[in-house]
XYZ file of C-alpha atoms in Angstrom:
780
model
C 0.069 -0.151 -0.241
C 1.465 3.149 -0.967
C 1.466 6.005 1.786
C -1.494 8.115 1.658
C 0.186 11.447 1.733
C 3.893 12.164 0.292
C 5.050 15.572 1.459
C 3.683 18.478 -0.247
C 4.897 20.833 -2.986
C 5.079 24.798 -1.964
C 2.124 26.608 -3.457
C 1.673 30.233 -4.211
C 0.889 30.989 -0.688
C 3.077 29.695 2.013
C 0.937 28.906 5.031
C 1.876 29.653 8.647
C 0.077 28.391 11.725
C 0.323 30.361 14.892
C -1.438 29.175 18.337
C -2.758 32.152 19.941
C -3.883 32.407 23.480
C -6.197 35.203 25.321
C -9.033 34.928 22.678
C -12.446 34.760 24.374
C -15.376 36.044 21.815
C -15.800 36.775 18.387
C -14.486 40.420 18.854
C -11.297 38.956 19.625
C -11.282 36.996 16.424
C -11.750 40.051 14.656
C -9.134 41.846 16.299
C -6.740 38.929 16.018
C -7.669 39.233 11.641
C -7.258 42.771 11.432
C -3.669 42.851 13.071
C -2.493 40.020 10.872
C -3.810 41.318 7.711
C -2.345 44.718 8.556
C 1.117 42.955 8.740
C 3.453 43.641 5.505
C 3.458 40.369 3.437
C 0.214 38.982 4.789
C -2.060 37.580 2.194
C -4.488 35.990 4.145
C -5.816 35.192 7.689
C -8.191 33.060 9.200
C -8.770 32.505 12.911
C -10.432 30.049 14.868
C -11.564 30.781 18.661
C -12.349 27.185 18.973
C -8.708 25.725 18.553
C -6.967 29.087 19.080
C -5.066 29.027 15.969
C -4.747 31.249 13.336
C -3.693 30.029 9.695
C -2.215 32.975 7.765
C -1.338 32.687 4.006
C 2.084 34.737 3.597
C 3.762 35.949 0.269
C 6.100 33.303 -0.531
C 8.890 35.931 -0.989
C 8.781 36.180 3.030
C 10.380 32.681 3.410
C 13.121 33.297 1.047
C 15.320 34.906 3.925
C 16.019 31.824 6.184
C 17.300 34.015 8.764
C 14.557 36.018 9.380
C 11.486 34.260 11.138
C 8.347 35.399 9.303
C 6.240 34.630 12.562
C 8.391 37.112 14.428
C 6.753 40.191 13.648
C 3.353 38.706 13.445
C 3.977 37.382 17.273
C 4.685 40.876 18.087
C 2.055 42.851 16.706
C -0.536 40.479 18.415
C 1.198 41.049 21.735
C 0.182 44.560 21.948
C -3.529 44.075 22.486
C -2.812 41.302 24.745
C -2.599 37.933 22.636
C 0.305 35.789 23.130
C 1.096 33.906 20.156
C 3.766 31.179 19.148
C 4.169 29.585 15.905
C 2.959 26.035 15.686
C 6.010 23.503 14.223
C 4.480 21.512 11.114
C 7.300 19.160 11.153
C 7.125 18.306 14.632
C 5.847 14.867 15.498
C 2.033 14.404 16.941
C 2.259 14.952 20.929
C 2.766 11.970 23.173
C 0.061 10.799 25.362
C 1.467 12.427 28.286
C 1.708 15.760 26.372
C -1.916 15.246 25.087
C -3.005 15.023 28.849
C -1.003 18.105 29.893
C -2.554 20.087 27.322
C -5.909 19.566 28.175
C -6.804 23.295 29.291
C -10.207 22.727 30.814
C -8.253 20.903 33.903
C -5.427 23.937 33.781
C -7.650 26.309 35.499
C -9.472 23.989 37.609
C -7.558 25.372 40.895
C -9.130 29.000 39.684
C -12.722 27.507 39.800
C -12.375 25.634 42.802
C -10.797 28.913 44.707
C -13.909 31.193 43.281
C -16.578 28.450 43.978
C -15.132 27.970 47.506
C -15.187 32.093 48.006
C -18.820 31.814 46.638
C -19.833 29.426 49.075
C -18.507 31.608 51.743
C -20.415 34.816 50.438
C -23.496 32.505 50.285
C -23.364 31.096 53.680
C -22.567 34.642 55.241
C -25.448 35.887 53.055
C -28.003 33.506 54.382
C -26.976 33.626 58.344
C -28.489 35.729 60.730
C -28.347 39.542 60.644
C -25.315 40.776 63.016
C -23.920 37.135 62.946
C -21.810 38.167 59.930
C -19.619 41.543 59.410
C -19.744 43.502 56.320
C -16.063 43.270 56.220
C -16.214 39.739 55.675
C -18.099 40.336 52.473
C -15.721 42.704 51.484
C -12.842 40.562 52.410
C -14.143 37.508 50.015
C -15.111 39.975 47.161
C -11.626 41.459 47.484
C -9.880 37.540 47.380
C -12.193 36.484 44.683
C -11.213 39.415 42.322
C -7.518 39.633 43.200
C -7.277 36.023 42.788
C -9.299 34.355 40.212
C -10.838 37.153 38.940
C -7.470 38.954 38.270
C -6.849 37.607 34.846
C -10.489 38.429 33.615
C -10.089 41.927 34.853
C -6.403 42.333 33.704
C -7.242 40.805 30.490
C -10.466 42.875 30.162
C -8.619 46.375 30.504
C -5.575 45.434 28.307
C -7.971 44.645 25.229
C -9.950 47.718 26.201
C -7.176 50.083 26.087
C -5.867 48.243 22.902
C -9.413 49.095 21.263
C -10.284 45.708 20.966
C -12.715 45.279 23.988
C -14.169 41.639 24.466
C -15.942 39.228 26.590
C -13.481 39.846 29.445
C -14.203 43.491 28.957
C -17.970 42.850 29.582
C -17.278 40.613 32.531
C -14.634 42.749 34.168
C -16.842 45.851 33.917
C -19.736 44.093 35.470
C -17.858 42.648 38.604
C -15.880 45.886 38.816
C -18.614 47.917 38.856
C -20.450 46.009 41.574
C -17.367 45.630 43.547
C -16.604 49.429 43.228
C -20.152 50.428 44.101
C -20.104 48.107 47.109
C -16.829 49.258 48.250
C -17.709 53.240 48.208
C -21.078 52.344 50.175
C -18.856 50.433 52.349
C -16.127 52.967 52.958
C -18.732 56.310 53.072
C -21.967 54.896 54.349
C -23.690 58.450 53.999
C -23.837 58.099 50.010
C -26.919 56.073 51.203
C -25.801 53.410 48.445
C -26.324 49.494 49.299
C -23.478 46.955 49.663
C -23.553 43.980 47.536
C -20.420 41.962 48.018
C -21.718 38.892 46.987
C -22.448 40.047 43.112
C -18.759 40.191 42.005
C -18.339 36.693 43.981
C -21.192 34.944 42.436
C -20.605 36.437 38.724
C -17.228 34.906 38.844
C -17.974 32.113 40.372
C -20.861 31.538 37.472
C -18.632 32.795 34.644
C -15.384 30.208 35.409
C -17.615 27.698 35.680
C -19.278 28.201 32.703
C -15.860 28.591 31.033
C -15.084 25.279 32.657
C -17.843 23.540 31.120
C -16.994 24.967 27.988
C -13.713 23.915 27.531
C -14.399 20.903 28.423
C -16.882 20.696 25.493
C -14.359 22.040 23.251
C -12.108 19.358 24.006
C -14.581 16.927 23.041
C -15.056 18.447 19.398
C -11.084 17.885 18.965
C -11.082 14.550 19.978
C -11.023 12.827 16.392
C -7.845 14.357 15.983
C -6.375 13.392 19.614
C -7.742 9.778 18.368
C -5.605 10.273 14.919
C -2.331 11.289 16.922
C -3.053 8.057 19.276
C -2.500 5.591 16.060
C 1.305 6.773 16.029
C 2.886 4.941 18.900
C 5.481 6.856 21.283
C 7.903 3.851 21.182
C 9.126 1.399 18.468
C 11.163 -1.709 18.688
C 14.548 -0.721 17.088
C 16.437 -3.786 15.495
C 20.059 -3.753 16.409
C 21.037 -6.928 14.757
C 20.775 -8.770 11.322
C 16.997 -8.696 10.229
C 18.118 -12.105 8.562
C 19.191 -13.658 11.954
C 16.133 -15.207 13.950
C 17.461 -14.298 17.348
C 18.356 -10.399 16.382
C 17.771 -7.966 19.129
C 15.373 -4.878 19.359
C 15.218 -2.159 21.766
C 12.474 -0.012 22.411
C 13.365 3.798 21.220
C 11.174 6.908 21.146
C 9.662 7.340 17.631
C 11.172 10.731 17.139
C 14.815 8.985 17.401
C 13.840 6.854 14.033
C 15.546 8.107 10.843
C 15.587 6.920 7.236
C 17.251 3.374 7.176
C 16.227 2.036 10.547
C 15.066 -1.126 10.918
C 11.968 -1.649 13.336
C 10.523 -4.950 14.549
C 6.681 -5.008 14.472
C 4.711 -7.891 16.542
C 1.220 -8.568 16.479
C -0.804 -6.171 17.815
C 1.552 -3.076 16.908
C 0.836 -0.022 15.434
C 3.213 0.658 12.530
C 5.248 3.651 14.048
C 6.377 5.436 10.948
C 6.173 4.995 7.222
C 8.221 1.965 6.142
C 8.866 -0.862 3.518
C 8.598 -4.547 4.925
C 12.037 -6.091 4.768
C 10.869 -9.789 6.161
C 7.601 -11.212 7.601
C 4.248 -12.137 6.243
C 0.940 -10.608 7.918
C -2.213 -8.970 7.519
C -2.320 -5.392 8.246
C -5.415 -2.931 9.090
C -5.291 0.112 7.435
C -8.758 1.293 8.133
C -8.151 3.887 10.966
C -6.549 5.809 8.012
C -8.319 5.129 4.447
C -11.522 3.289 6.009
C -10.707 0.289 4.035
C -12.603 -2.759 5.597
C -10.171 -5.445 4.218
C -6.657 -5.987 5.693
C -4.180 -5.514 3.348
C -1.490 -8.606 3.046
C 1.822 -7.334 3.860
C 5.091 -8.920 2.722
C 8.608 -8.084 1.690
C 8.445 -5.299 -0.511
C 5.083 -3.770 0.817
C 5.137 -0.018 1.817
C 3.217 0.380 5.194
C 1.643 3.780 6.368
C 2.534 5.026 9.752
C -1.134 4.154 12.165
C -1.424 0.980 10.413
C -2.479 -2.139 12.893
C -0.233 -5.342 12.369
C -2.584 -7.946 12.805
C -1.111 -11.740 13.045
C 2.542 -11.951 12.063
C 5.791 -10.498 13.233
C 7.157 -8.050 10.712
C 10.669 -6.294 9.815
C 10.185 -2.762 8.574
C 12.982 -0.348 7.390
C 12.180 3.309 8.027
C 11.358 5.485 4.758
C 10.244 8.650 6.457
C 10.838 9.795 10.130
C 7.919 10.471 12.395
C 6.989 13.783 11.581
C 6.793 13.218 7.739
C 4.535 10.264 8.275
C 1.436 9.425 6.754
C -0.569 10.189 10.218
C 1.549 13.027 11.334
C 1.032 14.840 7.540
C -3.160 14.158 7.915
C -3.028 15.655 11.586
C -1.399 18.683 10.191
C -3.538 18.874 7.311
C -6.722 18.665 9.533
C -5.298 20.983 11.780
C -4.714 23.757 8.989
C -8.483 22.859 7.693
C -9.702 23.591 11.172
C -8.071 27.152 11.086
C -9.540 27.988 7.774
C -12.958 29.267 8.207
C -16.230 28.915 6.105
C -17.439 32.028 4.309
C -20.788 31.758 6.306
C -18.890 32.838 9.311
C -17.944 36.185 7.884
C -21.271 37.841 8.751
C -20.690 36.436 12.632
C -17.041 37.928 12.478
C -18.217 41.263 10.953
C -20.869 41.316 13.983
C -18.821 40.229 16.609
C -15.959 42.527 15.788
C -18.663 45.364 16.790
C -20.617 43.668 19.432
C -19.070 44.289 22.619
C -18.781 48.347 21.389
C -22.822 47.867 21.383
C -23.097 46.115 24.273
C -21.264 48.792 26.062
C -23.340 51.668 24.928
C -26.556 49.321 25.560
C -25.360 48.931 28.968
C -24.737 52.470 29.576
C -27.865 53.800 28.061
C -29.777 51.224 30.335
C -27.888 52.651 33.326
C -28.512 56.311 32.817
C -32.447 55.520 31.949
C -33.413 53.335 34.575
C -31.552 55.764 36.992
C -32.898 58.910 35.922
C -35.958 58.413 34.355
C -37.255 54.605 34.308
C -38.247 54.595 37.955
C -40.149 57.947 37.666
C -42.119 56.573 34.802
C -42.919 53.165 36.609
C -42.509 53.557 40.079
C -43.863 50.429 41.170
C -40.644 48.773 39.750
C -38.698 49.554 42.964
C -39.372 46.984 45.848
C -41.651 48.384 48.619
C -40.121 47.234 51.730
C -36.309 47.480 52.069
C -36.214 45.860 54.871
C -37.366 42.120 53.228
C -33.883 42.059 51.315
C -31.409 44.094 52.950
C -28.865 41.561 55.246
C -26.985 44.217 57.859
C -27.007 46.773 54.703
C -26.122 44.246 52.482
C -28.382 44.080 49.315
C -28.630 41.288 46.634
C -28.809 42.389 42.894
C -30.785 39.288 42.460
C -33.514 40.003 44.894
C -34.701 43.418 44.246
C -33.526 46.752 44.105
C -35.168 49.922 46.448
C -33.475 52.529 44.752
C -32.987 53.777 41.013
C -29.414 53.538 41.369
C -29.214 50.068 42.640
C -31.815 48.941 39.764
C -29.848 50.743 37.065
C -26.791 49.089 38.360
C -28.620 45.772 38.375
C -29.812 45.938 35.012
C -26.691 47.716 33.309
C -24.561 44.932 34.722
C -26.991 41.994 33.532
C -26.785 43.747 30.156
C -22.845 43.276 30.479
C -22.656 39.868 31.295
C -25.833 38.337 29.494
C -24.365 39.374 26.017
C -22.493 36.402 24.636
C -20.406 37.141 21.672
C -18.901 33.501 22.654
C -21.847 32.060 20.826
C -21.180 34.021 17.721
C -17.564 33.105 17.587
C -17.789 29.750 18.175
C -21.005 28.723 16.011
C -19.163 28.161 12.742
C -15.449 26.881 14.171
C -17.381 23.947 16.377
C -18.992 22.287 13.794
C -16.076 22.859 11.182
C -13.733 21.146 13.814
C -16.349 18.320 14.388
C -16.945 17.524 11.098
C -13.262 17.896 9.644
C -12.165 15.333 12.393
C -15.040 12.670 11.849
C -14.314 13.110 7.873
C -10.648 12.411 8.688
C -11.374 9.125 11.143
C -13.240 8.061 7.867
C -10.604 8.444 5.342
C -11.781 12.176 4.044
C -9.531 14.896 4.299
C -11.209 18.399 3.834
C -8.826 21.445 2.994
C -10.851 24.052 5.199
C -14.332 25.301 6.180
C -14.623 26.617 3.013
C -14.326 23.668 1.035
C -17.157 22.144 3.389
C -19.257 24.994 2.565
C -18.942 24.646 -0.968
C -19.346 20.857 -0.901
C -22.613 21.138 1.160
C -23.981 23.709 -1.823
C -22.959 21.466 -5.008
C -25.161 21.120 -7.845
C -23.139 19.042 -10.679
C -20.833 16.511 -10.042
C -18.534 15.632 -12.926
C -16.016 12.312 -12.506
C -13.279 11.502 -14.871
C -13.731 7.775 -15.816
C -10.524 5.735 -15.956
C -9.185 5.102 -12.126
C -11.750 7.272 -10.768
C -15.367 5.217 -11.771
C -13.146 2.387 -12.960
C -10.355 0.582 -11.405
C -7.698 1.914 -13.481
C -6.418 -1.708 -14.422
C -7.441 -2.773 -17.485
C -7.879 -6.688 -18.011
C -8.165 -9.227 -20.694
C -11.914 -9.883 -20.713
C -12.234 -11.614 -24.130
C -10.300 -13.508 -26.822
C -11.064 -14.285 -30.661
C -8.019 -16.348 -31.744
C -7.366 -17.698 -35.329
C -5.765 -20.857 -36.200
C -2.557 -20.544 -34.076
C -4.249 -20.345 -30.930
C -4.825 -18.210 -27.774
C -1.333 -18.764 -26.030
C 0.133 -17.547 -29.434
C -1.859 -14.712 -29.718
C -1.282 -13.650 -26.202
C 2.681 -14.414 -26.641
C 3.035 -12.253 -29.594
C 1.004 -9.166 -28.316
C 2.654 -9.231 -24.890
C 5.776 -9.253 -26.401
C 5.149 -6.312 -28.367
C 3.469 -4.349 -25.392
C 6.464 -5.136 -22.949
C 8.356 -1.903 -24.214
C 5.272 0.144 -23.450
C 3.685 1.663 -20.438
C 0.035 1.855 -21.656
C -2.374 0.444 -19.445
C -3.627 -1.914 -22.143
C 0.100 -3.201 -22.111
C -0.168 -4.173 -18.707
C -3.547 -6.174 -19.309
C -1.451 -8.289 -21.905
C 1.597 -8.899 -19.821
C -0.548 -10.060 -16.758
C -2.578 -12.250 -19.068
C 0.899 -13.715 -20.256
C 2.191 -14.033 -16.477
C -0.913 -15.944 -15.775
C -0.502 -18.405 -18.686
C 3.037 -18.713 -17.996
C 3.935 -17.532 -21.802
C 7.809 -16.309 -22.297
C 8.282 -13.474 -24.028
C 9.769 -13.311 -27.106
C 12.595 -11.158 -28.560
C 11.962 -8.563 -30.544
C 13.922 -6.041 -32.938
C 13.415 -2.892 -34.502
C 10.411 -1.976 -31.833
C 8.407 1.081 -32.079
C 4.867 2.479 -31.609
C 2.843 5.021 -33.161
C 0.954 7.213 -30.952
C -2.881 6.371 -30.440
C -2.294 3.462 -33.156
C -0.664 0.526 -31.779
C 3.418 -1.161 -31.628
C 5.127 -3.049 -34.306
C 8.427 -4.931 -33.996
C 10.298 -7.595 -35.970
C 10.742 -11.252 -34.673
C 14.623 -12.872 -34.805
C 13.600 -14.449 -38.194
C 12.786 -11.258 -39.358
C 8.946 -11.802 -39.845
C 7.291 -7.734 -38.534
C 4.386 -7.931 -35.838
C 1.560 -5.627 -35.196
C -0.707 -4.854 -32.188
C -2.881 -1.933 -32.367
C -6.221 -0.947 -33.796
C -7.646 -2.733 -36.661
C -7.930 0.195 -39.117
C -4.193 1.019 -38.114
C -3.414 -3.270 -39.158
C -5.661 -2.634 -42.238
C -3.239 0.366 -43.801
C -0.476 -2.207 -43.040
C -2.243 -4.716 -45.708
C -3.721 -7.059 -42.746
C -7.379 -8.180 -43.640
C -10.078 -8.326 -41.480
C -12.861 -10.718 -42.395
C -16.471 -10.049 -41.520
C -16.846 -11.860 -38.719
C -13.879 -10.416 -37.081
C -15.450 -7.115 -37.707
C -18.506 -8.380 -36.202
C -16.972 -9.550 -33.070
C -15.049 -6.461 -32.388
C -18.268 -4.451 -32.964
C -20.072 -6.628 -30.449
C -16.981 -5.804 -27.534
C -16.649 -2.325 -28.531
C -20.843 -2.206 -27.366
C -19.754 -3.482 -24.433
C -17.370 -1.024 -23.382
C -13.874 -3.208 -24.273
C -11.148 -1.859 -26.371
C -10.229 -4.583 -29.087
C -6.597 -4.619 -30.241
C -5.639 -6.971 -33.435
C -2.647 -8.905 -33.486
C -0.909 -9.831 -36.646
C 2.170 -11.669 -37.717
C 3.395 -10.389 -41.210
C 0.079 -10.028 -42.681
C -1.980 -12.713 -41.118
C -3.749 -11.583 -38.523
C -3.434 -13.786 -35.609
C -6.901 -12.750 -33.776
C -8.489 -10.138 -31.595
C -7.914 -9.234 -27.894
C -10.396 -7.051 -25.819
C -9.620 -5.274 -22.751
C -11.712 -3.823 -20.338
C -11.750 -1.773 -17.504
C -14.125 -2.743 -15.159
C -16.237 -0.382 -12.823
C -15.330 -0.197 -9.249
C -17.189 -2.348 -6.917
C -18.922 0.476 -5.043
C -19.504 2.810 -8.087
C -22.879 2.041 -8.852
C -24.047 2.267 -5.221
C -22.302 5.562 -4.702
C -23.489 7.384 -7.823
C -27.289 6.106 -6.683
C -26.668 7.935 -3.644
C -25.362 11.172 -5.178
C -28.352 10.959 -7.401
C -30.612 10.783 -4.458
C -29.048 13.884 -3.064
C -30.292 15.695 -5.968
C -26.990 16.288 -7.633
C -26.423 16.211 -11.497
C -23.898 13.578 -12.476
C -21.785 13.467 -15.646
C -18.533 11.719 -16.871
C -15.696 13.637 -18.405
C -12.852 11.153 -20.250
C -10.596 10.837 -22.654
C -11.461 7.375 -23.213
C -13.560 5.893 -26.870
C -17.434 7.130 -27.293
C -18.410 3.332 -26.772
C -16.242 2.454 -23.752
C -17.968 5.490 -21.768
C -21.401 4.852 -23.109
C -21.499 1.398 -21.595
C -20.048 2.565 -18.373
C -22.981 5.245 -18.395
C -25.585 2.706 -18.918
C -23.780 0.298 -16.342
C -24.176 3.290 -13.628
C -26.981 4.799 -14.705
C -25.741 7.846 -15.779
C -27.967 9.930 -18.380
C -26.213 10.098 -21.874
C -26.659 13.641 -21.873
C -23.975 13.771 -19.260
C -21.380 11.710 -21.149
C -18.490 13.125 -22.682
C -15.601 11.387 -24.211
C -12.393 11.612 -26.145
C -11.636 14.684 -24.524
C -8.454 16.440 -24.029
C -7.363 18.175 -20.568
C -8.042 21.526 -22.009
C -11.893 20.247 -23.451
C -12.619 18.722 -19.919
C -12.165 22.398 -18.865
C -14.538 23.696 -21.095
C -17.117 21.378 -20.072
C -16.653 22.563 -16.700
C -17.231 26.313 -17.561
C -20.195 25.532 -19.130
C -21.428 23.154 -16.041
C -20.861 26.346 -14.232
C -23.772 28.064 -15.869
C -26.027 25.516 -13.850
C -24.494 26.441 -10.477
C -21.499 24.863 -8.399
C -19.553 22.351 -9.801
C -17.650 19.565 -8.124
C -14.794 17.567 -9.733
C -13.651 14.012 -9.133
C -10.452 12.669 -10.744
C -6.873 11.125 -9.801
C -4.802 11.740 -12.652
C -2.050 14.474 -13.677
C -4.518 15.169 -16.573
C -7.325 16.044 -13.892
C -5.223 18.299 -12.101
C -6.595 21.244 -14.530
C -9.763 20.289 -14.161
C -9.864 19.857 -10.331
C -8.513 23.367 -10.336
C -10.984 25.158 -12.018
C -14.176 23.237 -10.680
C -15.610 24.901 -7.403
C -14.662 21.974 -5.700
C -11.904 19.381 -6.750
C -11.950 15.843 -5.104
C -9.071 13.637 -5.589
C -9.148 9.964 -4.524
C -5.871 8.877 -2.874
C -4.511 6.645 -4.983
C -4.317 9.480 -7.456
C -1.065 11.093 -8.279
C 0.740 13.777 -6.265
C -0.351 16.855 -8.453
C -4.140 15.600 -8.340
C -4.131 15.771 -4.245
C -2.091 19.174 -4.291
C -4.464 20.521 -6.626
C -7.966 18.990 -4.787
C -10.204 21.028 -2.196
C -10.968 17.335 -0.671
C -8.811 14.174 -0.711
C -10.278 10.801 -0.419
C -7.871 8.458 1.285
C -7.500 4.497 0.207
C -9.694 3.245 -2.769
C -13.386 3.617 -1.690
C -15.358 5.886 -3.639
C -18.407 5.855 -1.415
C -16.248 7.978 0.590
C -17.240 10.795 -1.858
C -20.827 10.422 -1.130
C -20.020 10.354 2.615
C -17.954 13.518 2.323
C -20.644 15.388 0.784
C -23.278 13.908 3.006
C -20.986 14.947 6.061
C -20.644 18.303 4.443
C -24.379 19.197 4.399
C -24.875 18.009 7.878
C -22.114 20.277 9.008
C -23.454 22.949 7.358
C -26.684 22.593 8.661
C -25.147 22.591 12.404
C -23.506 25.897 11.544
C -26.712 27.376 10.353
C -28.433 26.497 13.535
C -25.424 27.529 16.005
C -25.845 30.868 13.991
C -29.462 30.989 14.459
C -29.114 30.159 17.925
C -26.293 33.041 18.712
C -28.325 35.744 16.867
C -31.575 34.689 18.236
C -29.942 34.341 21.901
C -28.424 37.738 22.212
C -31.711 39.752 20.063
C -33.997 37.928 23.012
C -32.046 38.234 26.088
C -30.451 41.717 25.901
C -33.639 43.538 25.808
C -34.851 41.417 28.578
C -31.786 42.214 30.970
C -32.052 45.683 29.861
C -35.339 45.685 31.860
C -38.000 45.451 28.987
C -40.634 43.596 30.623
C -40.137 44.980 34.033
C -42.778 47.528 34.130
C -45.393 44.965 32.629
C -44.777 41.695 33.985
C -42.175 42.182 37.010
C -39.282 40.036 35.132
C -35.673 41.237 36.061
C -33.208 39.213 35.277
C -30.315 39.057 37.729
C -26.542 39.303 37.165
C -25.828 35.788 38.473
C -28.375 34.497 36.490
C -27.141 36.537 33.468
C -23.870 35.209 34.030
C -25.595 31.446 33.936
C -27.109 32.242 30.951
C -24.216 33.202 29.150
C -22.494 30.452 29.730
C -25.313 27.984 28.900
C -25.397 29.608 25.561
C -21.994 28.989 24.718
C -22.243 25.327 25.953
C -25.424 24.876 23.641
C -23.493 26.141 20.669
C -20.514 23.136 21.118
C -22.870 20.834 21.960
C -25.035 21.020 19.194
C -21.815 20.923 17.092
C -20.921 17.526 18.998
C -24.154 15.836 17.748
C -22.410 15.293 14.512
C -20.868 12.597 15.759
C -23.807 10.487 16.594
C -25.108 11.371 13.146
C -28.082 13.333 14.354
């Protein structure tokens, strides 16, 4: 089995991947992108809030000076507004199991959460105690400890982003906590102002916010579980062979996979994962490759078989020579491709990013307007909104914003804080990347690699899907399917034909040589061999007699006569899609050979599924008319969708015509398909194809399964459905709760949204978006 991915060639845009810390919402995403795009040499920038990565398309000229790291000025530019960034090394090994566990950020902040919840418990118990038993100084101390400890990062981060002109989620939460704390502190130090103290509010806000973020981080980690499972396919250690592989008593010592180099030999025992891409030197075993390609049947590995890292050795020991180090193995490159795909956002996210970039400013303005309105005018118009009995809610001078307000200032402060806290730009920022991350990870597990969110969105909207024929809809390995020999017999017919084709690399030559090998025929020595393009081959036997193998009109031009029965047989085979070769020795026709490229076993069911999805199907082939028409009939493709005898340029013309009817996808595998894959709205390359096709395509299908194309398009549609659901929820949530938080329902219905409840709703809104995306793993 060839490795699914070889090292890629450079493109017109040099990609760079950065890990960016400090992003909390869609506004942060927008700010990071704008900073990056403002830097010289940056052509594209796509930031993912979920994975906290930035995919950057650089001018290739920036990489010509090896002494200058192009990431350095970008990291410096992001450090200003408080976004710590570092370059993700693309050539590094996938993380070990211990490193993956260490990077689970939802456990890294658990101490902050425990401290905040502990202080919250103390505050609540003190608030519920009998009046006079708990001094107000205790509440002030608890609130101070909460903000100076677990809340410090939020306050500092919010202030830093606000000063940099890019206020975000931390700014909103920090303002909410800070304003409640400062107002309470003023009332505590100067009782003459007549304000109530509500020190428990910043503690409650902080506790709920950190709890929500903890749960959100945990859910985020689940969205990346597919990528983690791919990383686990490459083991941390391997058995390095120290002796002669031919020696049955050879010694093997465990080493880290990162220490392996090309030329080293490793020992694979039954049940071991292949640690690196390698070539089998010794042994015979069945190897499970389903983790990488989705192939159900195991590969029969023997000497000379190439294995990809991540495959599972099933039943026999193998000695394997390392071809590529672990950082360049198939599974490592798949992981890097998936990481880049998850960093490239879908175009549908553009609206959410534009809104999120200004969302925080709108919320700040709405909070200020809410405060001024209820402080100066609202309570005068609706005096009933104030609590009638202050003593019912006071606890030694301590007021709870969640229970009621007795003064216009307290009510105004309560509602403005609720507006600040309930707003959720996080949901806007997470709506698309959560679904894209889960979708690309799920596809990678099934052996399908999307280049990014843009490819998923295009795949979900396709109207027409066109296929190359040879090697895509068919096996690409023509076989001899029928013979019509003359008086010399079938063996002599095949022997002459295979001897002539032995010098050719045409697919038909492979079919004839394979047939000769199965018949155990010895090839004849020939002289003066030459081929005529599009016609056939000719050569002389040692006795000087010239032989021919090729198209019947070409042989007739050489003086060979085809009787009518031969012509009828040739016509019948042509109608069945076979290519017919005529073979002659001198002027004598030895017989006819029919060669046919069989359809893939899953081609019929795949095309039926695609047609049921409402896609228009077609075939663009350089093969003969009869072969293409026969394939179309066998697979149920209308003749109007078939095109034959096309050159690469003519394929491009057909794709441009199909563009008039909507978005067009092209499925191919060969070098001649690369221009068509690039011209289509969505290029899909099968993994058995050439590297040129793989580099040109937007979607790469690993392995040899055509049914994966239908699966990829179905998954793309489901993923984009989740994206639209998430965006609808994110926009709808903010449109509904912000007016309620501002007091819209207070005069008529007495409904008030307390800041702690607002914080809980804000956290739940983000968790809902992530949870909805996770349903993709269950096929919902």
